[in-house]
Short mmCIF file of C-alpha atoms in Angstrom, two decimals:
data_model
loop_
_atom_site.label_atom_id
_atom_site.label_comp_id
_atom_site.label_asym_id
_atom_site.label_seq_id
_atom_site.Cartn_x
_atom_site.Cartn_y
_atom_site.Cartn_z
CA THR A 1 111.75 128.49 113.92
CA ILE A 2 110.06 125.12 113.71
CA LYS A 3 111.60 124.55 110.29
CA GLU A 4 115.10 125.48 111.44
CA SER A 5 114.90 123.14 114.43
CA TRP A 6 112.65 120.07 114.30
CA MET A 7 112.49 120.12 110.47
CA GLU A 8 116.31 120.40 110.30
CA GLY A 9 116.04 123.39 107.95
CA GLY A 10 114.02 121.36 105.45
CA LEU A 11 116.85 118.87 104.81
CA ILE A 12 115.59 115.51 103.52
CA THR A 13 118.00 112.60 103.88
CA THR A 14 117.94 109.50 101.70
CA THR A 15 119.01 107.27 104.59
CA PRO A 16 118.29 107.56 108.33
CA ASN A 17 120.53 109.99 110.20
CA GLY A 18 118.57 110.15 113.46
CA TYR A 19 117.52 113.82 113.44
CA GLY A 20 114.34 115.81 112.89
CA ALA A 21 110.86 114.77 111.82
CA TRP A 22 108.68 114.93 108.73
CA ILE A 23 105.98 117.50 109.62
CA THR A 24 102.79 117.76 107.58
CA GLY A 25 99.68 119.90 107.74
CA PRO A 26 96.83 121.52 105.80
CA GLY A 27 98.20 123.71 103.05
CA GLY A 28 101.23 121.52 102.46
CA THR A 29 104.46 123.04 101.17
CA SER A 30 102.84 126.39 100.40
CA ALA A 31 102.10 126.71 104.14
CA GLY A 32 105.66 125.76 105.10
CA PHE A 33 105.05 122.05 105.78
CA ASP A 34 106.86 119.06 104.27
CA ALA A 35 103.64 117.76 102.71
CA SER A 36 99.89 118.18 102.87
CA SER A 37 97.70 116.20 105.29
CA SER A 38 94.09 116.74 106.32
CA SER A 39 95.10 116.68 109.99
CA PRO A 40 98.29 118.37 111.21
CA SER A 41 101.08 116.16 112.54
CA MET A 42 102.20 119.02 114.83
CA LYS A 43 99.60 121.04 116.69
CA THR A 44 98.81 123.17 119.73
CA TYR A 45 95.87 123.08 122.12
CA SER A 46 93.16 125.76 122.14
CA PRO A 47 91.32 126.08 125.50
CA ALA A 48 88.67 128.28 123.90
CA THR A 49 87.46 125.49 121.59
CA ASP A 50 88.86 122.48 123.50
CA THR A 51 90.51 121.29 120.27
CA TRP A 52 93.91 120.83 118.72
CA VAL A 53 94.83 123.40 116.05
CA THR A 54 97.56 123.47 113.42
CA VAL A 55 100.80 125.23 114.29
CA GLY A 56 101.61 128.36 112.34
CA ASN A 57 103.76 128.35 109.22
CA PRO A 58 106.86 126.33 110.30
CA THR A 59 109.09 128.66 108.28
CA THR A 60 108.22 131.67 110.42
CA THR A 61 106.79 130.23 113.68
CA SER A 62 109.19 130.12 116.65
CA ILE A 63 109.87 126.71 118.15
CA HIS A 64 109.46 128.24 121.63
CA ASN A 65 105.88 127.92 122.87
CA ASP A 66 104.79 128.25 126.51
CA ASN A 67 102.01 125.78 125.86
CA GLY A 68 104.05 123.00 124.26
CA TYR A 69 103.06 120.84 121.28
CA MET A 70 101.50 117.55 120.37
CA ILE A 71 103.52 115.99 117.55
CA PHE A 72 103.16 112.70 115.71
CA VAL A 73 106.68 111.43 115.01
CA ARG A 74 106.99 109.05 112.06
CA GLY A 75 110.77 108.84 112.32
CA ASP A 76 113.66 111.03 111.25
CA ARG A 77 113.82 113.15 108.07
CA SER A 78 114.35 110.09 105.90
CA VAL A 79 110.75 108.98 106.56
CA VAL A 80 109.21 111.29 103.98
CA ASN A 81 105.80 109.88 103.08
CA ALA A 82 102.73 111.68 104.38
CA PHE A 83 101.48 109.01 106.75
CA GLY A 84 104.45 106.72 107.34
CA ALA A 85 102.67 103.86 105.56
CA ASN A 86 105.47 103.19 103.06
CA SER A 87 108.54 103.78 105.21
CA ALA A 88 109.57 102.03 108.39
CA ALA A 89 109.70 104.24 111.48
CA VAL A 90 113.18 104.89 112.86
CA PRO A 91 114.47 106.50 116.08
CA THR A 92 115.10 110.24 115.93
CA ASN A 93 116.22 113.23 118.00
CA LEU A 94 114.35 116.55 117.91
CA ARG A 95 116.91 119.28 118.53
CA SER A 96 116.78 123.04 118.87
CA LYS A 97 119.11 125.79 120.04
CA GLY A 98 118.74 129.13 121.78
CA THR A 99 118.97 130.77 125.19
CA LEU A 100 118.07 128.53 128.14
CA LEU A 101 115.11 129.76 130.17
CA THR A 102 116.03 130.37 133.84
CA GLY A 103 114.70 132.22 136.85
CA THR A 104 111.06 133.08 137.48
CA LEU A 105 109.08 133.17 134.24
CA PRO A 106 105.89 135.06 133.35
CA ALA A 107 102.73 133.39 134.64
CA ILE A 108 100.79 131.21 132.18
CA ASN A 109 97.05 131.81 132.13
CA VAL A 110 94.62 128.91 132.68
CA PRO A 111 91.08 129.99 131.67
CA ALA A 112 88.20 129.44 134.11
CA GLY A 113 86.71 125.95 133.87
CA LYS A 114 89.15 124.96 131.09
CA TYR A 115 92.18 122.80 130.42
CA GLN A 116 95.48 124.37 129.41
CA SER A 117 98.55 122.70 127.93
CA ILE A 118 101.94 123.82 129.25
CA GLY A 119 105.46 122.94 128.18
CA ASN A 120 108.19 122.42 130.78
CA PRO A 121 110.31 125.53 130.02
CA TYR A 122 113.45 124.39 131.81
CA ALA A 123 116.27 122.06 130.76
CA SER A 124 115.52 120.19 133.97
CA ARG A 125 112.98 117.89 135.54
CA ILE A 126 110.43 119.82 137.62
CA GLU A 127 108.23 118.83 140.56
CA PHE A 128 104.57 119.60 139.95
CA SER A 129 103.63 120.19 143.60
CA LYS A 130 106.16 123.03 143.85
CA LEU A 131 104.69 125.04 140.97
CA SER A 132 102.97 128.26 142.01
CA ARG A 133 99.32 127.67 141.08
CA THR A 134 96.14 129.69 141.53
CA SER A 135 92.70 128.17 140.83
CA VAL A 136 94.37 125.12 139.25
CA ASP A 137 93.56 121.53 140.26
CA ASN A 138 96.05 119.39 142.14
CA VAL A 139 96.58 117.17 139.10
CA PHE A 140 98.41 117.09 135.79
CA TYR A 141 97.97 115.00 132.66
CA VAL A 142 100.66 113.66 130.36
CA TRP A 143 100.69 111.62 127.16
CA ASP A 144 102.01 108.08 127.53
CA PRO A 145 102.87 106.65 124.09
CA LEU A 146 103.02 103.13 125.52
CA LEU A 147 99.35 103.07 126.43
CA TYR A 148 97.34 101.15 123.87
CA GLY A 149 94.77 103.71 122.70
CA THR A 150 92.71 103.08 119.56
CA ILE A 151 95.57 101.99 117.30
CA GLY A 152 98.44 101.64 119.72
CA TYR A 153 99.76 105.22 119.68
CA GLY A 154 99.15 106.09 123.31
CA GLY A 155 96.77 107.71 125.78
CA TYR A 156 96.63 110.16 128.66
CA GLN A 157 97.94 109.39 132.13
CA THR A 158 96.23 111.21 135.02
CA LEU A 159 98.67 112.03 137.84
CA SER A 160 96.82 113.43 140.82
CA GLY A 161 98.20 114.53 144.18
CA THR A 162 95.03 113.05 145.66
CA ASN A 163 96.10 109.66 144.25
CA ASN A 164 99.73 110.08 145.37
CA TYR A 165 100.65 110.86 141.73
CA GLN A 166 100.13 107.23 140.81
CA PRO A 167 98.85 106.60 137.26
CA THR A 168 95.25 105.48 136.87
CA ALA A 169 95.68 103.80 133.48
CA PRO A 170 99.08 102.24 133.01
CA ASN A 171 99.41 99.59 130.33
CA GLY A 172 99.93 96.84 132.86
CA GLY A 173 102.77 99.01 134.09
CA THR A 174 104.27 100.78 131.06
CA ALA A 175 107.98 101.51 131.04
CA GLY A 176 107.21 105.15 131.86
CA TYR A 177 104.30 104.82 134.29
CA GLN A 178 104.10 101.66 136.35
CA LEU A 179 101.34 100.60 138.70
CA GLY A 180 101.83 101.50 142.34
CA VAL A 181 104.63 104.01 141.63
CA SER A 182 104.39 107.78 142.22
CA TYR A 183 105.32 110.12 139.36
CA PRO A 184 105.25 113.70 140.73
CA TYR A 185 107.72 114.97 138.12
CA ILE A 186 107.50 116.45 134.65
CA GLU A 187 110.56 115.72 132.58
CA SER A 188 112.67 118.18 130.57
CA GLY A 189 111.09 118.57 127.14
CA GLN A 190 107.74 117.21 128.30
CA ALA A 191 104.45 119.07 127.98
CA PHE A 192 101.44 118.48 130.21
CA PHE A 193 97.84 119.54 130.83
CA VAL A 194 96.37 121.26 133.88
CA HIS A 195 92.73 122.07 134.64
CA ASN A 196 91.08 125.06 136.32
CA PHE A 197 88.07 124.01 138.39
CA SER A 198 87.04 127.53 139.42
CA GLY A 199 84.90 130.23 137.87
CA SER A 200 87.77 132.65 137.40
CA ASP A 201 91.01 132.53 135.45
CA GLY A 202 94.01 130.90 137.13
CA THR A 203 97.75 130.86 136.63
CA VAL A 204 100.79 128.59 136.71
CA THR A 205 104.18 130.16 137.44
CA PHE A 206 107.61 128.55 137.05
CA SER A 207 110.56 129.48 139.27
CA GLU A 208 113.94 127.95 140.04
CA ASN A 209 112.73 126.14 143.17
CA VAL A 210 110.55 123.76 141.11
CA LYS A 211 113.59 122.11 139.54
CA ALA A 212 114.39 118.56 140.66
CA THR A 213 117.26 116.14 140.21
CA GLY A 214 117.69 112.40 140.36
CA ASN A 215 115.63 109.54 139.03
CA ARG A 216 111.91 108.99 139.30
CA LEU A 217 110.51 108.34 142.73
CA VAL A 218 109.96 104.62 143.32
CA ASN A 219 108.61 104.58 146.88
CA ARG A 220 106.03 106.45 148.88
CA PRO A 221 107.08 109.96 149.95
CA ALA A 222 106.98 110.72 153.66
CA SER A 223 104.33 113.40 153.20
CA VAL A 224 101.68 110.94 152.03
CA LEU A 225 99.00 110.00 154.53
CA THR A 226 99.50 106.27 154.93
CA GLN A 227 95.93 105.74 156.15
CA ARG A 228 94.32 107.29 153.09
CA GLU A 229 91.98 104.74 151.52
CA PHE A 230 92.02 104.11 147.78
CA PHE A 231 89.61 102.23 145.53
CA ARG A 232 91.38 101.85 142.17
CA VAL A 233 90.04 100.07 139.09
CA TYR A 234 91.90 99.20 135.87
CA LEU A 235 90.22 98.27 132.59
CA TYR A 236 91.91 95.46 130.62
CA THR A 237 91.03 94.71 126.99
CA ASN A 238 90.55 91.17 125.75
CA THR A 239 94.10 91.29 124.36
CA GLY A 240 95.57 91.84 127.80
CA LEU A 241 96.22 95.57 127.49
CA ILE A 242 95.05 98.15 130.00
CA ALA A 243 92.95 100.70 128.16
CA ASP A 244 92.00 102.96 131.07
CA GLY A 245 91.46 103.20 134.80
CA ASN A 246 90.32 105.44 137.63
CA ALA A 247 90.66 105.89 141.37
CA VAL A 248 88.65 107.12 144.35
CA ALA A 249 90.54 108.40 147.39
CA PHE A 250 88.80 108.59 150.79
CA ASP A 251 90.21 110.98 153.39
CA ASN A 252 89.03 113.35 156.16
CA ASN A 253 90.75 116.20 154.30
CA PHE A 254 88.53 115.75 151.24
CA ALA A 255 85.04 117.05 150.53
CA ASN A 256 82.39 115.26 148.49
CA ALA A 257 81.89 118.31 146.27
CA ILE A 258 83.92 118.74 143.07
CA ASP A 259 87.01 120.82 143.83
CA ALA A 260 90.75 121.07 143.14
CA ASP A 261 91.42 117.66 144.73
CA ASP A 262 89.36 115.92 142.01
CA ALA A 263 90.97 115.11 138.65
CA MET A 264 88.88 115.66 135.55
CA LYS A 265 88.89 112.88 132.94
CA VAL A 266 90.74 113.64 129.71
CA THR A 267 89.11 111.74 126.85
CA ASN A 268 91.22 109.06 125.19
CA SER A 269 90.79 108.00 121.58
CA GLY A 270 90.09 104.43 122.70
CA GLU A 271 88.04 103.16 125.64
CA ASN A 272 87.21 105.64 128.40
CA PHE A 273 86.39 104.41 131.91
CA GLY A 274 85.69 107.32 134.23
CA ILE A 275 83.72 108.25 137.35
CA LYS A 276 80.58 110.36 137.04
CA ARG A 277 79.98 112.87 139.81
CA ALA A 278 77.75 115.97 139.81
CA GLY A 279 77.58 116.00 136.03
CA LYS A 280 81.38 115.76 135.64
CA ILE A 281 83.50 112.85 134.46
CA LEU A 282 86.53 112.25 136.71
CA ALA A 283 89.68 110.15 136.53
CA VAL A 284 90.41 110.59 140.24
CA GLU A 285 87.70 111.42 142.77
CA ALA A 286 88.44 112.78 146.24
CA ARG A 287 85.84 111.93 148.89
CA SER A 288 85.24 112.05 152.60
CA PRO A 289 85.77 108.71 154.39
CA VAL A 290 83.67 105.94 152.89
CA GLU A 291 80.32 105.22 154.51
CA ALA A 292 77.55 102.68 154.06
CA SER A 293 75.39 103.37 150.98
CA ASP A 294 78.17 105.38 149.30
CA THR A 295 78.11 104.71 145.55
CA ILE A 296 80.71 105.09 142.82
CA PHE A 297 78.99 105.74 139.50
CA TYR A 298 81.17 104.71 136.56
CA ASN A 299 80.99 106.19 133.08
CA LEU A 300 81.68 103.96 130.06
CA ASN A 301 82.48 105.45 126.66
CA ASN A 302 83.73 104.06 123.35
CA PHE A 303 83.79 100.43 124.46
CA GLY A 304 84.15 97.85 121.65
CA ARG A 305 82.26 94.62 121.24
CA LYS A 306 84.51 92.40 123.31
CA THR A 307 85.05 91.05 126.81
CA TYR A 308 86.90 93.29 129.27
CA GLN A 309 88.40 92.61 132.69
CA LEU A 310 87.87 95.05 135.55
CA HIS A 311 90.81 94.73 137.94
CA PHE A 312 89.91 96.11 141.39
CA ALA A 313 92.87 97.14 143.57
CA PRO A 314 91.76 98.59 146.93
CA GLU A 315 94.33 99.99 149.34
CA ASN A 316 93.98 100.50 153.11
CA MET A 317 90.28 99.55 152.96
CA ARG A 318 90.59 96.46 155.10
CA GLY A 319 88.76 96.88 158.37
CA SER A 320 86.34 99.51 157.05
CA GLY A 321 83.43 97.36 158.23
CA LEU A 322 81.92 97.62 154.75
CA SER A 323 81.56 95.38 151.76
CA ALA A 324 81.54 96.49 148.13
CA LYS A 325 79.40 95.17 145.31
CA LEU A 326 79.68 95.80 141.58
CA ILE A 327 76.17 96.40 140.25
CA ASP A 328 75.73 95.55 136.55
CA LYS A 329 72.49 97.18 135.37
CA TYR A 330 72.64 95.41 132.01
CA LEU A 331 73.00 91.89 133.40
CA LYS A 332 71.02 92.77 136.56
CA THR A 333 73.73 91.16 138.70
CA SER A 334 75.55 92.03 141.91
CA THR A 335 79.15 90.80 142.32
CA LEU A 336 81.09 91.06 145.56
CA VAL A 337 84.35 93.04 145.25
CA ASN A 338 87.12 92.14 147.69
CA LEU A 339 88.23 95.10 149.84
CA ASP A 340 91.09 93.14 151.41
CA ASP A 341 92.88 92.18 148.20
CA THR A 342 92.71 92.44 144.43
CA SER A 343 89.90 90.90 142.41
CA THR A 344 88.81 90.72 138.78
CA VAL A 345 85.38 90.81 137.16
CA ALA A 346 84.71 90.23 133.46
CA ILE A 347 82.17 92.31 131.51
CA THR A 348 81.14 91.72 127.92
CA VAL A 349 79.92 94.31 125.40
CA ASN A 350 77.89 92.85 122.54
CA ALA A 351 75.65 94.05 119.70
CA ASP A 352 73.02 95.20 122.20
CA ALA A 353 73.52 98.97 122.68
CA ALA A 354 72.46 98.62 126.33
CA SER A 355 75.55 96.50 127.02
CA ALA A 356 77.69 99.59 126.32
CA ALA A 357 75.47 102.06 128.18
CA ALA A 358 77.45 104.81 129.89
CA ASP A 359 75.79 104.13 133.26
CA ARG A 360 75.93 100.33 133.14
CA LEU A 361 78.23 99.88 136.17
CA MET A 362 78.41 101.15 139.73
CA VAL A 363 79.95 100.05 143.03
CA VAL A 364 77.84 100.27 146.18
CA PHE A 365 79.27 100.07 149.70
CA THR A 366 77.07 98.37 152.31
CA PRO A 367 77.52 97.22 155.93
CA MET A 368 79.43 93.96 156.05
CA ALA A 369 77.28 90.93 156.78
CA ALA A 370 78.06 87.27 157.11
CA LEU A 371 77.70 85.44 153.81
CA PRO A 372 74.96 82.79 153.80
CA VAL A 373 77.37 80.23 152.38
CA THR A 374 81.09 79.75 151.91
CA PHE A 375 82.42 77.73 148.97
CA THR A 376 85.36 75.68 150.23
CA SER A 377 86.17 73.95 146.94
CA VAL A 378 85.05 73.50 143.35
CA LYS A 379 86.51 71.12 140.79
CA ALA A 380 85.66 69.34 137.55
CA TYR A 381 87.10 66.20 135.97
CA ARG A 382 86.43 63.66 133.21
CA GLN A 383 84.68 60.37 133.93
CA ASP A 384 84.43 58.23 130.79
CA ASN A 385 82.68 60.47 128.24
CA ASN A 386 81.17 62.73 130.89
CA ILE A 387 82.43 65.56 133.10
CA ILE A 388 81.76 65.59 136.83
CA VAL A 389 81.49 68.98 138.56
CA GLU A 390 81.83 68.93 142.36
CA TRP A 391 81.64 71.68 144.96
CA SER A 392 81.67 71.86 148.74
CA VAL A 393 80.18 74.49 151.06
CA GLU A 394 80.20 75.52 154.71
CA ASN A 395 77.97 77.78 156.84
CA GLU A 396 75.05 76.88 154.61
CA SER A 397 71.78 78.49 155.71
CA ASN A 398 68.79 80.09 154.02
CA MET A 399 70.01 78.77 150.69
CA LYS A 400 67.54 78.16 147.88
CA GLU A 401 69.63 76.48 145.19
CA TYR A 402 72.87 76.26 143.24
CA GLU A 403 73.08 76.92 139.51
CA VAL A 404 75.74 75.25 137.37
CA GLU A 405 76.90 77.54 134.58
CA LYS A 406 78.92 76.40 131.57
CA SER A 407 80.99 78.13 128.90
CA LEU A 408 83.00 77.00 125.89
CA ASP A 409 85.13 80.16 125.70
CA GLY A 410 85.64 81.03 129.37
CA ASN A 411 83.74 84.33 129.02
CA SER A 412 80.08 83.74 128.12
CA PHE A 413 78.38 81.43 130.65
CA LYS A 414 74.90 79.86 130.50
CA LYS A 415 72.94 78.02 133.17
CA VAL A 416 72.87 74.27 132.43
CA ALA A 417 71.55 72.83 135.69
CA THR A 418 69.89 73.69 139.01
CA VAL A 419 70.66 71.77 142.21
CA ALA A 420 68.47 72.26 145.29
CA ALA A 421 70.26 73.32 148.48
CA ILE A 422 70.30 70.90 151.43
CA ASN A 423 71.09 73.56 154.08
CA GLY A 424 73.34 72.49 156.90
CA LEU A 425 76.74 73.14 158.44
CA ALA A 426 78.67 71.58 155.54
CA ASN A 427 77.59 69.79 152.37
CA ASN A 428 79.05 68.37 149.17
CA TYR A 429 77.34 68.61 145.79
CA ASN A 430 77.97 67.23 142.32
CA TRP A 431 76.49 67.30 138.84
CA MET A 432 77.32 65.31 135.72
CA ASP A 433 77.64 66.93 132.30
CA SER A 434 76.80 64.27 129.71
CA ASN A 435 77.04 66.81 126.88
CA SER A 436 80.74 67.67 126.97
CA LYS A 437 82.36 69.20 123.90
CA SER A 438 85.75 68.67 122.34
CA GLY A 439 88.23 71.22 123.65
CA TYR A 440 87.92 73.13 126.91
CA ASN A 441 84.69 73.04 128.95
CA TYR A 442 84.45 75.79 131.60
CA TYR A 443 82.23 75.68 134.70
CA ARG A 444 81.30 77.86 137.67
CA ILE A 445 78.71 77.56 140.44
CA LYS A 446 76.27 80.31 141.40
CA SER A 447 74.63 80.22 144.82
CA VAL A 448 71.16 81.71 145.26
CA ASP A 449 69.68 82.30 148.72
CA ILE A 450 66.00 82.67 149.62
CA ASN A 451 66.27 86.47 149.28
CA GLY A 452 67.71 86.24 145.78
CA LYS A 453 71.29 87.12 146.76
CA THR A 454 73.93 85.44 144.64
CA ASN A 455 77.59 84.48 144.84
CA TYR A 456 79.98 82.81 142.37
CA THR A 457 82.81 80.32 142.66
CA ALA A 458 86.01 80.52 140.68
CA VAL A 459 85.97 79.09 137.15
CA VAL A 460 87.27 75.54 136.56
CA LYS A 461 87.87 73.89 133.21
CA VAL A 462 88.31 70.42 131.72
CA LEU A 463 89.97 69.49 128.42
CA VAL A 464 88.09 66.97 126.30
CA GLY A 465 90.03 65.32 123.47
CA LYS A 466 93.50 66.39 122.43
CA SER A 467 94.17 69.95 121.36
CA GLY A 468 97.84 69.31 120.64
CA SER A 469 100.80 69.94 122.86
CA GLU A 470 100.58 73.31 124.59
CA ILE A 471 101.57 75.22 127.69
CA THR A 472 99.05 77.81 128.83
CA VAL A 473 98.26 80.12 131.75
CA TYR A 474 94.70 80.31 132.97
CA PRO A 475 93.14 82.63 133.91
CA ASN A 476 95.10 85.42 132.29
CA PRO A 477 94.96 88.15 133.69
CA ILE A 478 95.88 86.20 136.80
CA ILE A 479 94.10 86.67 140.12
CA ASP A 480 95.75 87.23 143.52
CA GLY A 481 99.21 86.77 142.01
CA ILE A 482 98.61 83.05 141.33
CA ILE A 483 99.99 81.82 137.99
CA ASN A 484 98.29 78.54 137.03
CA ILE A 485 100.47 76.85 134.40
CA GLN A 486 98.81 74.03 132.48
CA LEU A 487 101.00 71.50 130.71
CA ASN A 488 98.93 69.67 128.11
CA ASN A 489 100.32 66.58 126.38
CA GLN A 490 103.90 67.55 127.25
CA PRO A 491 106.87 65.15 127.30
CA ALA A 492 108.24 63.89 130.60
CA GLY A 493 111.28 65.55 132.08
CA VAL A 494 112.58 68.55 134.01
CA TYR A 495 110.92 71.90 133.33
CA LYS A 496 112.53 75.18 134.41
CA MET A 497 110.19 78.13 134.95
CA ARG A 498 111.16 81.78 135.43
CA VAL A 499 109.08 84.94 135.87
CA LEU A 500 110.60 88.22 134.59
CA ASN A 501 109.33 91.78 134.90
CA GLN A 502 109.20 94.29 132.00
CA LEU A 503 112.81 95.29 132.65
CA GLY A 504 113.92 91.68 132.19
CA GLN A 505 114.69 91.29 135.89
CA LEU A 506 114.19 87.85 137.45
CA ILE A 507 111.27 87.85 139.92
CA LEU A 508 111.25 84.16 140.84
CA SER A 509 112.11 80.74 139.43
CA LYS A 510 110.94 77.17 139.87
CA GLN A 511 111.95 73.71 138.64
CA ILE A 512 109.55 70.76 138.36
CA ILE A 513 109.66 67.14 137.23
CA HIS A 514 106.74 66.46 134.89
CA SER A 515 105.37 63.02 134.11
CA GLU A 516 104.33 62.51 130.51
CA GLY A 517 100.87 63.86 129.70
CA SER A 518 99.03 66.77 131.32
CA SER A 519 99.39 68.47 134.69
CA ASN A 520 98.93 71.79 136.45
CA GLU A 521 101.66 73.77 138.21
CA VAL A 522 101.29 76.90 140.35
CA ILE A 523 103.64 79.86 140.82
CA GLN A 524 102.72 82.43 143.48
CA LEU A 525 103.93 86.00 142.99
CA ASN A 526 104.84 88.02 146.04
CA LYS A 527 101.67 89.72 147.31
CA TYR A 528 103.48 93.06 147.05
CA ALA A 529 104.43 92.52 143.40
CA PRO A 530 103.23 95.51 141.32
CA TYR A 531 100.43 94.98 138.83
CA GLY A 532 101.58 94.84 135.26
CA ILE A 533 102.81 92.57 132.50
CA TYR A 534 105.26 89.79 133.32
CA GLN A 535 107.04 87.27 131.12
CA LEU A 536 106.76 83.60 132.01
CA GLU A 537 109.64 81.60 130.56
CA VAL A 538 109.27 77.81 130.51
CA ILE A 539 112.32 75.77 129.46
CA LYS A 540 111.18 72.32 128.36
CA PRO A 541 113.33 69.17 128.24
CA GLY A 542 115.89 69.67 125.50
CA ASP A 543 116.17 73.39 126.35
CA THR A 544 113.18 74.34 124.18
CA PRO A 545 111.85 77.71 125.45
CA LYS A 546 108.23 78.79 125.70
CA ASN A 547 107.42 82.44 126.56
CA ILE A 548 103.99 83.53 127.77
CA LYS A 549 102.87 87.09 128.58
CA VAL A 550 101.21 87.09 132.01
CA ILE A 551 99.00 89.99 133.08
CA TYR A 552 98.51 90.79 136.78
#
């Protein structure tokens, strides 16, 4: 039973011993639980109501369940308070005993048009693609406790065969599900969701041939079509965590209608960033090859009042002959999205309900056309008590004007000046800000042509006054793998810089000689480096370390 196994027979230890869990639920001890709680800490999924329901009485309910469980683990049996608020969480092992399940097992029903949770029945890793499935989508969903979620307890990862079983929402590359890595396996002891797209009941059947050995796959399997095009987007919070993400795959083998190659979106407790298609919300969309005027309609849900970063990561889309633009209906702006490499666009949600509208964002593909102007440089620097902003352009034609935009926080920009365009092969422009503020002053240039089309430069910043000695990375998340390290009011000497991945492995290192004062140093990650969270370690003169989390 549940009580005999994961509740360790009801034993409560006074000190941690590393076994079992404190399981609570409505009805408390009279219903077989350790204590009463309004929501159960151990539950099962009901397809009929699309909700989680309390497990049966732990004293009499068998631990074996074809559909698996969702359990909130506070620690081992020594963590005895109802919500873990008064006891520190500790590591624990959930153990059970009985006859191992082997051979071909009875089929598990997946109701028409519904999700179904399933527990891996074997003491072995299994490969999802080898499961015998009828009327079940080519996708599975697992819980990743390292995703941020609402309060840091996790979120769902969508692993679709259409997307090469790569996660759509890793937390900058969590330890379990890293960006750019395929995860076609379900581990021993792991439960997962499947979805039935059809109008009739489906099934999932386990047999011995689904078992797999070895470690997780870290490179592309031979069966994947290398020319399949992907348009992936990841949603970063203002604290540098990835809250969600989605992907569109373009291939001749896919249809534009909703079918088993599309992955339905499972709702997270935090932010949800999905794709809306034919009245459905998707995490992975399968489409025919991309064409001009194709549009990806995004669906925003449960966004907080903060600034987010959209990290676009296209794959194999170079040479499509198309360009992509992010349309922001709230700001009424159009921002070019790079199809050759990664790019990042910031969006801000404020007190205005329209800024969090579900249909605020979309990406539209259009025939590629020559840009009316190319920014070749932009910079800003102090001159006495003023700040000079300079920019240079090439291929200038049909331009109306340039707008100088300023920000004091690097997120919210306002127009502060308009400079008329000269129009010519190449021109240089400048503007003086006589109203600089103490601290950082951020600037960017917006070009406006005679048809109203716009384009932005990168953001530059200037420090006015002294803000103390600091070492910072800007922007962060970084763009195109470029880490800009700013040394402000730092002592002269030799500085050692190292970049480490989440496993603590050295990615690259650099040593510089810094003159006293402020300067900027650049570290370029390998263009094939996976997206995720890196650790920048700066050793100052005197062996004083400074660690900075860098998001790519």
